[in-house]
CSV table of C-alpha atoms in Angstrom, one decimal:
chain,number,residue,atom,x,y,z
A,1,UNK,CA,-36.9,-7.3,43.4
A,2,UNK,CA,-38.6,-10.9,41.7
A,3,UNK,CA,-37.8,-9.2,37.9
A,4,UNK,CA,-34.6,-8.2,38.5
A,5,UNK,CA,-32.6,-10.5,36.0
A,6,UNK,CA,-30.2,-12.5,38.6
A,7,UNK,CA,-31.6,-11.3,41.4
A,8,UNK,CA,-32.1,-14.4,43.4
A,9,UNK,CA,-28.4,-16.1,42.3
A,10,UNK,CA,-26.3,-16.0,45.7
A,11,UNK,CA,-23.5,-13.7,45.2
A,12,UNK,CA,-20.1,-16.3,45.8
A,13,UNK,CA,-18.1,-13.9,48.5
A,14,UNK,CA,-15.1,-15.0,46.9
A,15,UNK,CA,-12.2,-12.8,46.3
A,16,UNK,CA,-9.5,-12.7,43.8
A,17,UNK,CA,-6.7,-15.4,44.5
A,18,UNK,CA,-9.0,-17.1,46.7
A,19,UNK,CA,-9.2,-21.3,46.7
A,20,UNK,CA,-11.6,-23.0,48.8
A,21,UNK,CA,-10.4,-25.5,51.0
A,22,UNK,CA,-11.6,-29.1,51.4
A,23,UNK,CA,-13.2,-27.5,54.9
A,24,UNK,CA,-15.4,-25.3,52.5
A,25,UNK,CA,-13.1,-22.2,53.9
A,26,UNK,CA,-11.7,-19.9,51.3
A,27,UNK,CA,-7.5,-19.3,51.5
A,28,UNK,CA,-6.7,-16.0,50.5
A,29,UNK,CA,-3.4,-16.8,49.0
A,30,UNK,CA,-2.9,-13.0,49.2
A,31,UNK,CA,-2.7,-13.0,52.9
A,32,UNK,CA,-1.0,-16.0,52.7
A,33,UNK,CA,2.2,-14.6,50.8
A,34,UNK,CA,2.4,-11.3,53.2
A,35,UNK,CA,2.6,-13.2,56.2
A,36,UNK,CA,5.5,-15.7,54.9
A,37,UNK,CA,6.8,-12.2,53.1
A,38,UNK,CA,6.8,-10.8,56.7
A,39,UNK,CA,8.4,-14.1,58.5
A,40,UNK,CA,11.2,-14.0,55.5
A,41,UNK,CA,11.9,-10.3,56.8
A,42,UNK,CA,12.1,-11.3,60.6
A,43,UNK,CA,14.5,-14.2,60.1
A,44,UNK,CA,16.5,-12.1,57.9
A,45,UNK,CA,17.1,-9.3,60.1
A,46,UNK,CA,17.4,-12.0,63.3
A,47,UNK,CA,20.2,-14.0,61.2
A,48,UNK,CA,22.2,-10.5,60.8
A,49,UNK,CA,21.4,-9.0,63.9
A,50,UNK,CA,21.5,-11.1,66.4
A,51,UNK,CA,25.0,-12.0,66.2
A,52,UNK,CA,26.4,-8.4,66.2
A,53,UNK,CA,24.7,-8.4,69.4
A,54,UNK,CA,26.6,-10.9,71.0
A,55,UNK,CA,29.8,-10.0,69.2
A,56,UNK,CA,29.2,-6.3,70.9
A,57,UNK,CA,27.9,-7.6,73.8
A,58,UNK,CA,31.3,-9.7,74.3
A,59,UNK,CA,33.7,-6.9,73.1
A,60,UNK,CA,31.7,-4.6,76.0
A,61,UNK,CA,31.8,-7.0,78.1
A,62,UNK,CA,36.0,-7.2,77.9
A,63,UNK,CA,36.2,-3.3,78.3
A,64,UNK,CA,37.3,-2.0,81.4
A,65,UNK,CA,34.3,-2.2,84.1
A,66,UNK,CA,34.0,0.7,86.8
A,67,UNK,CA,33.9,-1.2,89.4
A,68,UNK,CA,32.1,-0.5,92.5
A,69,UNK,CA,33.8,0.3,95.6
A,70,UNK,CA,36.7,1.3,94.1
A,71,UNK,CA,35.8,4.6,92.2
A,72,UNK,CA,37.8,7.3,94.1
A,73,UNK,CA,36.2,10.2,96.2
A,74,UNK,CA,37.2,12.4,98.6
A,75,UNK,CA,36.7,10.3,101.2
A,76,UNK,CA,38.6,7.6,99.7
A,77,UNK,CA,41.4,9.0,97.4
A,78,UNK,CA,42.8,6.0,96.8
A,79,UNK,CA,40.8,2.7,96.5
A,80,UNK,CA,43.9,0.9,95.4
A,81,UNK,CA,45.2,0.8,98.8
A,82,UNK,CA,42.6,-2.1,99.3
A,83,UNK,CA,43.3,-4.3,96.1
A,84,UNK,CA,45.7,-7.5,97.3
A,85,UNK,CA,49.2,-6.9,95.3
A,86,UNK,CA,49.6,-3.0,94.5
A,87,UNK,CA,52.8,-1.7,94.8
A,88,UNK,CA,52.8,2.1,95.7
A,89,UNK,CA,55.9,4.3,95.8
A,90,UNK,CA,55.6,8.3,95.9
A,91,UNK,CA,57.2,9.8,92.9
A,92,UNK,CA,58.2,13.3,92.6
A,93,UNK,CA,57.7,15.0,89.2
A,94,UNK,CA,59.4,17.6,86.7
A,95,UNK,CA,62.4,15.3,85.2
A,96,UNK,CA,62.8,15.0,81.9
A,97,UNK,CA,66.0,12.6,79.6
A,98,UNK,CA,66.6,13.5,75.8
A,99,UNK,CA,65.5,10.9,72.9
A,100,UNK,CA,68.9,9.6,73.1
A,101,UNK,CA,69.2,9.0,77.0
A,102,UNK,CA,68.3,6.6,79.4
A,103,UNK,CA,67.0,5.9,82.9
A,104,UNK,CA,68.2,4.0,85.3
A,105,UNK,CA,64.7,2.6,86.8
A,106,UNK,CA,64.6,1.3,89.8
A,107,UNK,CA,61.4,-0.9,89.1
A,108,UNK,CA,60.5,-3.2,85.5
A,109,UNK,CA,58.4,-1.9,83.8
A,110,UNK,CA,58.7,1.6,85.6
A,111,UNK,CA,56.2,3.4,87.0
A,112,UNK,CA,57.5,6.8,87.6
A,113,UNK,CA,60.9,8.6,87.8
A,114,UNK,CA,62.5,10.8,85.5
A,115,UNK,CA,60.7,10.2,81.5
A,116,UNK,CA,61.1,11.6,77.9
A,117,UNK,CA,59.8,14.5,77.1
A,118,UNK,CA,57.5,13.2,74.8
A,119,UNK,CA,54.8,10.8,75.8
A,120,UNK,CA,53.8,7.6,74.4
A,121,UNK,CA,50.2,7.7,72.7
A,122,UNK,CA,47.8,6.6,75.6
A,123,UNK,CA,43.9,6.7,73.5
A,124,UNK,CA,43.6,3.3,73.8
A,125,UNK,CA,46.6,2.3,71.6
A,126,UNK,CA,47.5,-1.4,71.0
A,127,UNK,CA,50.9,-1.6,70.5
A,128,UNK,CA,52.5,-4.4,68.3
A,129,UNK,CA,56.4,-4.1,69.0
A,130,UNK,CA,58.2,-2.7,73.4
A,131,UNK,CA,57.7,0.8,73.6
A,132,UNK,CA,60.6,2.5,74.8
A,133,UNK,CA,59.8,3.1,78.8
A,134,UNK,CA,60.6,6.5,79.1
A,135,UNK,CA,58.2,7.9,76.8
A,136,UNK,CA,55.7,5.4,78.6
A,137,UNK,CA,56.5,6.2,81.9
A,138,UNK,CA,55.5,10.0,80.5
A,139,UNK,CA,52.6,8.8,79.6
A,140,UNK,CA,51.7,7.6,83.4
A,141,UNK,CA,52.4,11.0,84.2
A,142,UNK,CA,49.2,12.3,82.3
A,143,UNK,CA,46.8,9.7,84.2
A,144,UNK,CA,47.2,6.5,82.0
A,145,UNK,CA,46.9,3.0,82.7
A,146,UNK,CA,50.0,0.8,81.1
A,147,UNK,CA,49.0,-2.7,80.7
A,148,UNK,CA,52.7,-4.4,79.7
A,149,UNK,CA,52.7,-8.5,78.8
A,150,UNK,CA,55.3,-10.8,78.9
A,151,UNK,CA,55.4,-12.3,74.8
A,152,UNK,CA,56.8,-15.4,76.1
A,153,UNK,CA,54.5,-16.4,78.8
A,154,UNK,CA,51.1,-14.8,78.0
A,155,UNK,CA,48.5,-17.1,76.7
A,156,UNK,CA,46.8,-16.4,73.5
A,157,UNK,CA,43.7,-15.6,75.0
A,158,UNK,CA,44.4,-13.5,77.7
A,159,UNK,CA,46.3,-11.3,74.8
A,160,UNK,CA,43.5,-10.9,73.3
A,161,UNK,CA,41.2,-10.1,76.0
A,162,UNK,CA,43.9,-7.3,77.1
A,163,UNK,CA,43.5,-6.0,73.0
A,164,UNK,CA,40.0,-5.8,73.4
A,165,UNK,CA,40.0,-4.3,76.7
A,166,UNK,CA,42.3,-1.5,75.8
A,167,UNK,CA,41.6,-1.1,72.1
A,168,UNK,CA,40.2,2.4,71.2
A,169,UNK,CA,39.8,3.7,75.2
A,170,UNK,CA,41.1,6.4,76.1
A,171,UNK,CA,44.1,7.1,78.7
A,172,UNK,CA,45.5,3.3,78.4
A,173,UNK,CA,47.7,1.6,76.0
A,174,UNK,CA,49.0,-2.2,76.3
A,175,UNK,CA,52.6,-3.1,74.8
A,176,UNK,CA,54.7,-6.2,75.1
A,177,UNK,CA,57.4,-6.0,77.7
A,178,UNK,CA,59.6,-9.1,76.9
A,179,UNK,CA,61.6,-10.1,80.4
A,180,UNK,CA,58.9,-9.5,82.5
A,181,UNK,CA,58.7,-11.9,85.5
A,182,UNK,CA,54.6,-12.1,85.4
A,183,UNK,CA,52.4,-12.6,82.2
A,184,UNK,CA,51.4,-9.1,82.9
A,185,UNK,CA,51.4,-6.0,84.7
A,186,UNK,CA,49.7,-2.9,85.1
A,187,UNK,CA,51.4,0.5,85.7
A,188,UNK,CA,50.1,3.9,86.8
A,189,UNK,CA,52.1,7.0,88.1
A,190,UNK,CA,53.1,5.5,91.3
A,191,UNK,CA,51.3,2.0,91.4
A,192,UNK,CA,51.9,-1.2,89.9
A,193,UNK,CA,50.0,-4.5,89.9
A,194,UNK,CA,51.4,-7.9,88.3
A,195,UNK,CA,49.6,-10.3,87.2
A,196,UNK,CA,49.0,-13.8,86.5
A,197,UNK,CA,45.6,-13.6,84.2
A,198,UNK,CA,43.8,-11.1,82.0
A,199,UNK,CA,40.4,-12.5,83.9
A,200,UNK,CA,41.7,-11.5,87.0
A,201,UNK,CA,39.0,-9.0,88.7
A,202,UNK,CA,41.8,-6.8,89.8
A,203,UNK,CA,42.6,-5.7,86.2
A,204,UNK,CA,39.5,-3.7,86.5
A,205,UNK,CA,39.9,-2.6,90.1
A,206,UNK,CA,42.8,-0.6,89.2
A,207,UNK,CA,41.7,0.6,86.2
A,208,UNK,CA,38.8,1.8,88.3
A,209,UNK,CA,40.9,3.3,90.9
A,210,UNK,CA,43.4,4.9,89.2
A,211,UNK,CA,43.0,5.6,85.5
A,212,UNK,CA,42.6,9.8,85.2
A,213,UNK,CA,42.2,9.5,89.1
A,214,UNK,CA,42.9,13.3,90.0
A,215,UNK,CA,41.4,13.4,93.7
A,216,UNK,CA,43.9,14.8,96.4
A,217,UNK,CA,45.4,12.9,99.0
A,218,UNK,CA,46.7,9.9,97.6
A,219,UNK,CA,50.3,10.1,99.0
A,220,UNK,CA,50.8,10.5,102.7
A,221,UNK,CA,54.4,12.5,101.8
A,222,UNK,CA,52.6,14.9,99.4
A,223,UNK,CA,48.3,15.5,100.5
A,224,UNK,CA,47.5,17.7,98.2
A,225,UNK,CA,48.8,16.1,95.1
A,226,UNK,CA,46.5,13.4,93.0
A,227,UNK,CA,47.6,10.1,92.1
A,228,UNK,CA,49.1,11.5,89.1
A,229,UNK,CA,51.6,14.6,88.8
A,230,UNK,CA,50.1,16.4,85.3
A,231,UNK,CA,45.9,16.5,85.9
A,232,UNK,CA,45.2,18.5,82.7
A,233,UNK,CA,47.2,16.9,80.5
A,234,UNK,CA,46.0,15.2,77.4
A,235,UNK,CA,46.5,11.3,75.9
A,236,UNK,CA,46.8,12.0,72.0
A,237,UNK,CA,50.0,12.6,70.2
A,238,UNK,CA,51.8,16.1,70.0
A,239,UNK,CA,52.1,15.7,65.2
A,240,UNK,CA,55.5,15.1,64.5
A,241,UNK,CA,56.7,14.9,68.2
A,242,UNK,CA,55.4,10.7,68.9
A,243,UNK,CA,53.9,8.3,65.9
A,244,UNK,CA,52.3,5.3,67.5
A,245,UNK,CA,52.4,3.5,64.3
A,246,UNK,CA,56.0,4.2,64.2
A,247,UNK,CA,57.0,4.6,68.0
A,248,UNK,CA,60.9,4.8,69.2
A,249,UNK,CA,61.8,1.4,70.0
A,250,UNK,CA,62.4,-0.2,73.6
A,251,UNK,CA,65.7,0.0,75.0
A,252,UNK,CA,68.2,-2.9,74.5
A,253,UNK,CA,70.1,-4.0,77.5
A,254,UNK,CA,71.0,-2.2,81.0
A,255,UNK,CA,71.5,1.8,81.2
A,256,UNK,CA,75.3,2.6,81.0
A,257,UNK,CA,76.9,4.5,83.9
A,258,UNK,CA,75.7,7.4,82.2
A,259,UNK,CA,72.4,7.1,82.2
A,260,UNK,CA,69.9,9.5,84.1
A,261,UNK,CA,69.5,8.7,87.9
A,262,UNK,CA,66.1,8.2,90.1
A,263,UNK,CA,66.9,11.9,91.5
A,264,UNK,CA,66.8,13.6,88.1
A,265,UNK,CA,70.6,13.8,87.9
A,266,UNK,CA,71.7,13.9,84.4
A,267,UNK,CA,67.9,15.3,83.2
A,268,UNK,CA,66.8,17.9,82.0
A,269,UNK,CA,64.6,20.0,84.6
A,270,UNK,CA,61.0,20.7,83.0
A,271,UNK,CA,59.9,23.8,84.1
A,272,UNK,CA,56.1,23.2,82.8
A,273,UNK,CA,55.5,20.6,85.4
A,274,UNK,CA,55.0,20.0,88.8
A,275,UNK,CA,58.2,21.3,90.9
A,276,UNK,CA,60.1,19.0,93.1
A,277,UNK,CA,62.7,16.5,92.2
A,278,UNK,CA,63.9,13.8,94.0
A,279,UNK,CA,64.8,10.0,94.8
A,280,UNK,CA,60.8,7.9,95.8
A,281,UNK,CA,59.6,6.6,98.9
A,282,UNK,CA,57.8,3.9,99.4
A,283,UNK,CA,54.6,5.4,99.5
A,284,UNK,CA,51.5,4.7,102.2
C-alpha cells in the first residue's frame, strides 16, 4: 500500500549470524559451525573406533577357525585321518593315579593312558608355568585340545598367536612343555600333531576335527566309541579340587619303577567312566 510508512524499502533476507560474501552470497555461520561440529564428531568416533576394529578383527582372526572339510559327521568320524602328521593310538579309558603318583607314558606330552583324577582347567586357560601331565591328560579325556610349547625353541610370536588363539575358548588350554622335540604340539584323547609353526593351517584342522568331537566310529578296535572316552563331561574346575591359577606343578624327571603302568597297573580303577582297561594300539 503507497502510505504504508516503509512500505517500498526491500526487506534484506538476511538472517542472524549471517555475512555476505565478496560473491554477494550470505554465509550462515550457523550452518557453518554444525557441519564442522558434525565432522569433529565423525573423526572422533573414527579415531576410537576404528582401531578396536582391527585389534578385534586380528584377535578373531587368531582364534581357532572351523575349517571346512574337516568338521566331523557321520559319514566321516574322523577328519584327522586326512591331516599330514597325526599320530593316532586307541586308548582305553577308566584309569585313574593319586595326586602323589605317576605315569609311566609311553608318548611326550601324553595323549591318553591312565590320568589324575582331577582334570586340568580346559576353558580356554593360558597357562604360565608345565602343568603336571596327568591331570592334563584328564583333561583330553573330556574332549579338550592341549596345545604344549617347547619354552626354548618357540619364537616369540608364534607364543603369542597360540595365547590368543586359546585365550578364553572353551575345551583348550596351552602350557609350556619344556623338553619337547618340536616348538609345539597338539594333543587330543588319542591324537597328537607336532609342530613346527603356530601359522601352520593344521593347528586349526585338528582343532576342527577333534575338539568336543563326540561322533562314533573313530577307532577301528572300538566303533561305537567317540574320539573321546567321557562325552558329557565338563571343562571348568571342580572348587577346591584344581586352581588353574595355582595348578600342581609338572613332574620332574623319569617315573620311578613304581610308577603307574600303560595297562592301569598300580591305578586306581574309576568306576564312573567308561569300562575297559588296557595297554593302546596303534589306532587306524
Amino acid at each position: 500500500m503507497a502510505g504504508t510508512p516503509g512500505g517500498n524499502v526491500p526487506k534484506s533476507g538476511k538472517r542472524p549470524g549471517s555475512v555476505p560474501s565478496s560473491s554477494g552470497r550470505q554465509i550462515d555461520w550457523f550452518v557453518v559451525g554444525a557441519i564442522v561440529l558434525v565432522i569433529v564428531l565423525i573423526a572422533g568416533l573414527l579415531w576410537y573406533l576404528v582401531p578396536k576394529f582391527l585389534d578385534n578383527r586380528e584377535a578373531e582372526g587368531l582364534k581357532p577357525q572351523t575349517v571346512t572339510g574337516f568338521v566331523p559327521s557321520a559319514q566321516d568320524p574322523d577328519p584327522s585321518t586326512r591331516i599330514p602328521g597325526v599320530t593316532k593310538v586307541y586308548y582305553r579309558a577308566a584309569q585313574h593315579v593319586r595326586a602323589d603318583q605317576r605315569v609311566a607314558y609311553d608318548q611326550s606330552p601324553p595323549f591318553g593312558g591312565p590320568h589324575d583324577e582331577v582334570w586340568a582347567t580346559c576353558t580356554g586357560i593360558v597357562y604360565p608355568d608345565p602343568l603336571r601331565s596327568e591331570n592334563a591328560v584328564h583333561a583330553l579325556e573330556h574332549g579338550a585340545v592341549w596345545i604344549a610349547y617347547n619354552p626354548d625353541t618357540i619364537s616369540d610370536a608364534d607364543r603369542d598367536t597360540l595365547e590368543k588363539k586359546v585365550s578364553g575358548e572353551q575345551f583348550l588350554f596351552l602350557s609350556p612343555y619344556p623338553g619337547l622335540d618340536h616348538p609345539l604340539s597338539l594333543q587330543s584323547w588319542g591324537h597328537q600333531l607336532k609342530l613346527d609353526s603356530a601359522g601352520d593351517p593344521r593347528v586349526d584342522q585338528f582343532i576342527t576335527a577333534l575338539r568336543r568331537n563326540a561322533t562314533p566310529g573313530v577307532y577301528r578296535e572300538n566303533p561305537s566309541e567317540a574320539a573321546y572316552p567321557e562325552t558329557q563331561a565338563a571343562c571348568a574346575a571342580i572348587p577346591g579340587a584344581f586352581d588353574p591359577s595355582n595348578p600342581p606343578p609338572a613332574d620332574q624327571g623319569e617315573p620311578g619303577p613304581d610308577a603307574v603302568q600303560m595297562d592301569g597297573a598300580g591305578g586306581i580303577p574309576a568306576s564312573d567312566e567308561n569300562a575297559g582297561a588296557g595297554a593302546p594300539m596303534p589306532a587306524g
